[in-house]
Short mmCIF file of C-alpha atoms in Angstrom, two decimals:
data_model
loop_
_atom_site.label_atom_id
_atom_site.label_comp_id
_atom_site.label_asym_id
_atom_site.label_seq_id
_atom_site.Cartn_x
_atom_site.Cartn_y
_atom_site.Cartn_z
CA UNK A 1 0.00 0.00 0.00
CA UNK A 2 0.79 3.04 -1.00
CA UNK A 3 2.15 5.73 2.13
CA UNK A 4 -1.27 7.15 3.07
CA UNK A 5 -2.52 7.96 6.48
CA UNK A 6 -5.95 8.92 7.89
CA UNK A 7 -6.82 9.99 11.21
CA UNK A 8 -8.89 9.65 12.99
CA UNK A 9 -10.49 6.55 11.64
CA UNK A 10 -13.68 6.97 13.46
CA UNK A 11 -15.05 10.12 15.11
CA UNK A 12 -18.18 11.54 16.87
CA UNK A 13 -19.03 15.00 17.14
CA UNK A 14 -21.69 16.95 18.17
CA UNK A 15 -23.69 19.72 15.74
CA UNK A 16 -22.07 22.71 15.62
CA UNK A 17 -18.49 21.92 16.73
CA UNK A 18 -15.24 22.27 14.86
CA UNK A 19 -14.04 19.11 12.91
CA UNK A 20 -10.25 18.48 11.53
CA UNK A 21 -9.32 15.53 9.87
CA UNK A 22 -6.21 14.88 8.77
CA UNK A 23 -4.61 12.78 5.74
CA UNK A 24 -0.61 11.92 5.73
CA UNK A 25 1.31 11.32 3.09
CA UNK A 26 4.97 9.70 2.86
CA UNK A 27 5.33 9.37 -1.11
CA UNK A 28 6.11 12.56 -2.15
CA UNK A 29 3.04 13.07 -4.35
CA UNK A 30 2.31 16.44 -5.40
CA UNK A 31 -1.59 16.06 -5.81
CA UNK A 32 -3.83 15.06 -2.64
CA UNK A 33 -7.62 14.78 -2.79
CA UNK A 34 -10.72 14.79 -0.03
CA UNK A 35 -14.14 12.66 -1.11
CA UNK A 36 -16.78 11.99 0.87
CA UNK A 37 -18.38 8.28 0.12
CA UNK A 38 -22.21 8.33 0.68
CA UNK A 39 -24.73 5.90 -0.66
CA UNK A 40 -26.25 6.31 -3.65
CA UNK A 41 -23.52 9.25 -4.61
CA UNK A 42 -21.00 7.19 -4.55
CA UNK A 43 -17.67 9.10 -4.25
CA UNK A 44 -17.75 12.78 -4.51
CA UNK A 45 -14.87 15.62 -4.90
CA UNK A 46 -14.92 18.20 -1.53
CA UNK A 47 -11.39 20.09 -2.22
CA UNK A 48 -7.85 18.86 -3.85
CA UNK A 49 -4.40 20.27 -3.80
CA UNK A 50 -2.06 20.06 -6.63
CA UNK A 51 0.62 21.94 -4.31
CA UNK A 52 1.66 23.54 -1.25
CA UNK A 53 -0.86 25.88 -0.12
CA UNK A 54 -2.56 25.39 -3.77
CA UNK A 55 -5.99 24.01 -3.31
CA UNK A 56 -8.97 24.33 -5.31
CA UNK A 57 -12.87 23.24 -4.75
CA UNK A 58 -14.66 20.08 -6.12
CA UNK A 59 -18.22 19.58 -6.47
CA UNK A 60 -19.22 19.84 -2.90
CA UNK A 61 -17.18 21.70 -1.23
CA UNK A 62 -20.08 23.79 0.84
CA UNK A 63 -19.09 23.75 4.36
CA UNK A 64 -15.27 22.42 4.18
CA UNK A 65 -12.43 24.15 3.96
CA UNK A 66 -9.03 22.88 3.70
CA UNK A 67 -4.96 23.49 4.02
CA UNK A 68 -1.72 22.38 3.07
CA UNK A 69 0.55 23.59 4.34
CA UNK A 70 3.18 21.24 4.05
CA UNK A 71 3.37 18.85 1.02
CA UNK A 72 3.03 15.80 3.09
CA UNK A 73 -0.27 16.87 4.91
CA UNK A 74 -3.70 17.62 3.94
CA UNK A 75 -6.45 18.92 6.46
CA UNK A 76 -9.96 18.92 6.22
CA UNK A 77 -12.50 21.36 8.37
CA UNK A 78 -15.79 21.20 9.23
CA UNK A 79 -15.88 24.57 10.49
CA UNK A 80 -19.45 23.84 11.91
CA UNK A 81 -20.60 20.43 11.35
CA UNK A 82 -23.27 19.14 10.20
CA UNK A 83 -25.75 15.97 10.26
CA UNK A 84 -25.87 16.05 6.40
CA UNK A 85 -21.95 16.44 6.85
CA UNK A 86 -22.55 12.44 8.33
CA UNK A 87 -20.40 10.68 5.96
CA UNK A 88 -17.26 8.36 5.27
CA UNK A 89 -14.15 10.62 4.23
CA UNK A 90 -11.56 9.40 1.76
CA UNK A 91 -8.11 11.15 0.86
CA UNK A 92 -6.33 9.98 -1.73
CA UNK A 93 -2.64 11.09 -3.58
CA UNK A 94 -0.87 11.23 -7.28
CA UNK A 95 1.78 11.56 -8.22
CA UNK A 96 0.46 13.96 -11.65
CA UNK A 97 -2.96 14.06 -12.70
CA UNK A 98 -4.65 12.55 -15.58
CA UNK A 99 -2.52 8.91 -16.41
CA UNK A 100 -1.39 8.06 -12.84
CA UNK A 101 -2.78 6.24 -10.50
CA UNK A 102 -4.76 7.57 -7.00
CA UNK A 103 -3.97 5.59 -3.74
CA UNK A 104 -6.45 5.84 -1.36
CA UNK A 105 -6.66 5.86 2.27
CA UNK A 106 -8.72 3.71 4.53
CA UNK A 107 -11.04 5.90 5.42
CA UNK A 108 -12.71 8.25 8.09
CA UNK A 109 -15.88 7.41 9.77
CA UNK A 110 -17.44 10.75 10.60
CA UNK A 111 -20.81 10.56 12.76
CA UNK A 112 -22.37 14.30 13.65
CA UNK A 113 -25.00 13.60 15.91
CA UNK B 1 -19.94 19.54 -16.85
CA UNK B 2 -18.41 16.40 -17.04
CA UNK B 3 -19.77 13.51 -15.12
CA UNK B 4 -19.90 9.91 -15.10
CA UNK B 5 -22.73 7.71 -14.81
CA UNK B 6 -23.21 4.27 -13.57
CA UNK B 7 -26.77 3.07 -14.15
CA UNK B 8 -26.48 0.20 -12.30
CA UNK B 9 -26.53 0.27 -8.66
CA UNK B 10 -26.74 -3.61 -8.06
CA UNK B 11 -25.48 -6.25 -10.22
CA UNK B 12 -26.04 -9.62 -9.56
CA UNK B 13 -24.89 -12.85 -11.41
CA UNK B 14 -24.08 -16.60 -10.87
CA UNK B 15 -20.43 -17.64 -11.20
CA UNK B 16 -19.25 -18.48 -14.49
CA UNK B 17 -21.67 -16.00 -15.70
CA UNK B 18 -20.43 -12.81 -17.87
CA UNK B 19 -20.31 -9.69 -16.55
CA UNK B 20 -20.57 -5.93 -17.92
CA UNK B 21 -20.92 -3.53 -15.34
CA UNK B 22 -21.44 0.04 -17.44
CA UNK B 23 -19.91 3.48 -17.45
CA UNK B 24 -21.29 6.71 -19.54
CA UNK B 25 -19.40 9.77 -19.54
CA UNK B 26 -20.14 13.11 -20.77
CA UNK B 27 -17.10 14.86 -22.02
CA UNK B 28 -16.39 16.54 -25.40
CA UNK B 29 -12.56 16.21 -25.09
CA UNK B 30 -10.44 13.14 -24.99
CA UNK B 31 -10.50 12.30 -21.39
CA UNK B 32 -8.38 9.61 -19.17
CA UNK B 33 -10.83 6.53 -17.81
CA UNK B 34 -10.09 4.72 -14.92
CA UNK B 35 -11.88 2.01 -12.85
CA UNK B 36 -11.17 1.88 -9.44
CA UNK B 37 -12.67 -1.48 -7.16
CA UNK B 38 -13.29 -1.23 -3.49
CA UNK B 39 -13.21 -4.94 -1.88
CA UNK B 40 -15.05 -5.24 1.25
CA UNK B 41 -12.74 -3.82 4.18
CA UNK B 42 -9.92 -2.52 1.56
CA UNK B 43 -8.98 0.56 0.18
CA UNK B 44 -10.20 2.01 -3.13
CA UNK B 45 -8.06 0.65 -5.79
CA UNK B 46 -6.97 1.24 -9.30
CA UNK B 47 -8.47 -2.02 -11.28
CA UNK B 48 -7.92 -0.68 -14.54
CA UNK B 49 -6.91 2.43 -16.84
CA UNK B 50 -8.28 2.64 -20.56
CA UNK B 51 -4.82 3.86 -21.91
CA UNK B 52 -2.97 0.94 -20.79
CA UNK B 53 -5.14 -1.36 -22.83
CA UNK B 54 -4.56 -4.26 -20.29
CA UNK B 55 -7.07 -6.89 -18.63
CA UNK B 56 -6.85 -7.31 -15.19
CA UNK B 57 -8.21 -10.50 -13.17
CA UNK B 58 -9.66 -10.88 -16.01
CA UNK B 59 -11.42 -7.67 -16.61
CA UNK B 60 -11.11 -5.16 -19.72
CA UNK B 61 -12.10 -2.09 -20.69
CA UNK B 62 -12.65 -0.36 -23.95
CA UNK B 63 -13.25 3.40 -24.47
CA UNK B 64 -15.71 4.06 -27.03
CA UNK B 65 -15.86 7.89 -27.94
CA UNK B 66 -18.55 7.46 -30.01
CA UNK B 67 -20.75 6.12 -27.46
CA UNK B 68 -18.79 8.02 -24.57
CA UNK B 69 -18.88 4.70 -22.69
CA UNK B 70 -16.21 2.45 -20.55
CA UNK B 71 -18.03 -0.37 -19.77
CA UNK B 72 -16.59 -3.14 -17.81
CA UNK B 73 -16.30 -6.98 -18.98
CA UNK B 74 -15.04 -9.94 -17.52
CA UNK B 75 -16.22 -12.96 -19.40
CA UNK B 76 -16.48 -15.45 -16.42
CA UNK B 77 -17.06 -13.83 -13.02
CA UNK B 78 -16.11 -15.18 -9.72
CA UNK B 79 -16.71 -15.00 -6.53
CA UNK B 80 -14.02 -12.93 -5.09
CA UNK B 81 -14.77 -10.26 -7.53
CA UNK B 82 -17.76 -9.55 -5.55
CA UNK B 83 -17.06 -5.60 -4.72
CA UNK B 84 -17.86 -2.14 -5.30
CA UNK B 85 -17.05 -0.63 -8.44
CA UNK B 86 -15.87 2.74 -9.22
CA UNK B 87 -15.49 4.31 -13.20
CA UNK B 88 -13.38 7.58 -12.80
CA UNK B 89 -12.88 9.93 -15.29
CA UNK B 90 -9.84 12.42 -15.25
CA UNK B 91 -9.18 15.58 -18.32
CA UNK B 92 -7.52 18.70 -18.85
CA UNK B 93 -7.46 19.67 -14.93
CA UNK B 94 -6.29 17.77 -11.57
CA UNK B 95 -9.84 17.04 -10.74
CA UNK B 96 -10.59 12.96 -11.06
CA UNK B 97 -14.21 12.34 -10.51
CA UNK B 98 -15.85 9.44 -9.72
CA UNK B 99 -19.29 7.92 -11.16
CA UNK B 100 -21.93 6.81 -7.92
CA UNK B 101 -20.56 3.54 -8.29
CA UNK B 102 -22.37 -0.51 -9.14
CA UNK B 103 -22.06 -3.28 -6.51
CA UNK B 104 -21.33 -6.21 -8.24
CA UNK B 105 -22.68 -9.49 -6.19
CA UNK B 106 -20.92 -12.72 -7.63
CA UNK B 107 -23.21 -16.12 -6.25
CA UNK B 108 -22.09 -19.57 -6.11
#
């Protein structure tokens, strides 16, 4: 598997509070990507980076916010969370877009409650 | 916009049975097509990429522009390829987006 961190794995937070989660990264890859998995959606774009503090929106991107501040780590926010914000959170990394290949992490469980 | 769209969100068939599990896209340009699989309790993972022209477990893939479609085939499924699949498309931007995805269910 490809060097690729999330944490936490599982997390339960109240409406309305702050939410960070955090994806790691020890390949090097200059592109790094936040989806949210829901079904029936299947996997949807929230924000990417293709660069240190270079980050740009996806499709859903209402409500998140993210950073990079260092090319090995990319946060995601929930500045206020939400129940609709209920979801499973996937980062993933490549190395250049278009022909190479994503590596995904395992995962975040978010529960807003 | 460009988007991807997987019909299908259940797909069920014997073993030994062919498979197609379909992928539509709408793009005007020439864009990259991936599909990505998602075994139960493992990460997302690249299955297979239209420009590499290869067959994996089995599996290929052939873009047809005229159609816009990437449909999957594998002429005799089994079991263990029971598993979520993903069709991705990537073009002239870092943005890869994903279609909502077909379960495929693979049955003794």
């Amino acid at each position: 598997d490809a060097g690729i961190t999330q944490s936490p794995r599982h997390k339960v937070t109240e409406t309305g509070t702050p939410v960070t989660l955090r994806c790691h990264q020890t390949e090097n890859h200059r592109y790094m990507y936040w989806y949210r998995q829901d079904p029936g959606h299947g996997l949807r774009l929230i924000h990417y980076s293709y660069g240190v503090k270079d980050t740009d929106k996806g499709e859903v991107s209402d409500g998140y916010s993210v950073s990079r501040s260092k090319t090995e780590d990319f946060l995601l926010t929930l500045e206020s969370a939400t129940s609709s914000q209920t979801s499973v959170y996937f980062c993933a990394i490549s190395e250049r877009q278009g022909l190479a290949e994503a590596f995904f992490g395992q995962g975040t469980r978010l529960t807003v409650v | 916009a460009q988007r991807v769209t997987q019909p299908e969100k259940l797909l069920s068939v014997f073993k030994g049975a062919p498979v197609e599990l379909k992928c539509n896209y709408s793009y005007s340009g020439s864009p990259e097509l991936f599909w990505y699989v998602q075994y139960s309790r493992q990460r997302l993972q690249l299955l297979l990429r239209h420009i590499s022209r290869e067959s994996i477990k089995g599996f290929t893939a052939d873009l047809n522009k005229g159609e816009t479609s990437f449909h999957l085939k594998k002429p005799f499924a089994q079991e263990e390829d029971s598993a979520m699949y993903y069709c991705a498309l990537t073009y002239n931007t870092d943005k890869l987006i994903f279609g909502t995805g077909t379960r495929l269910q693979v049955f003794p």
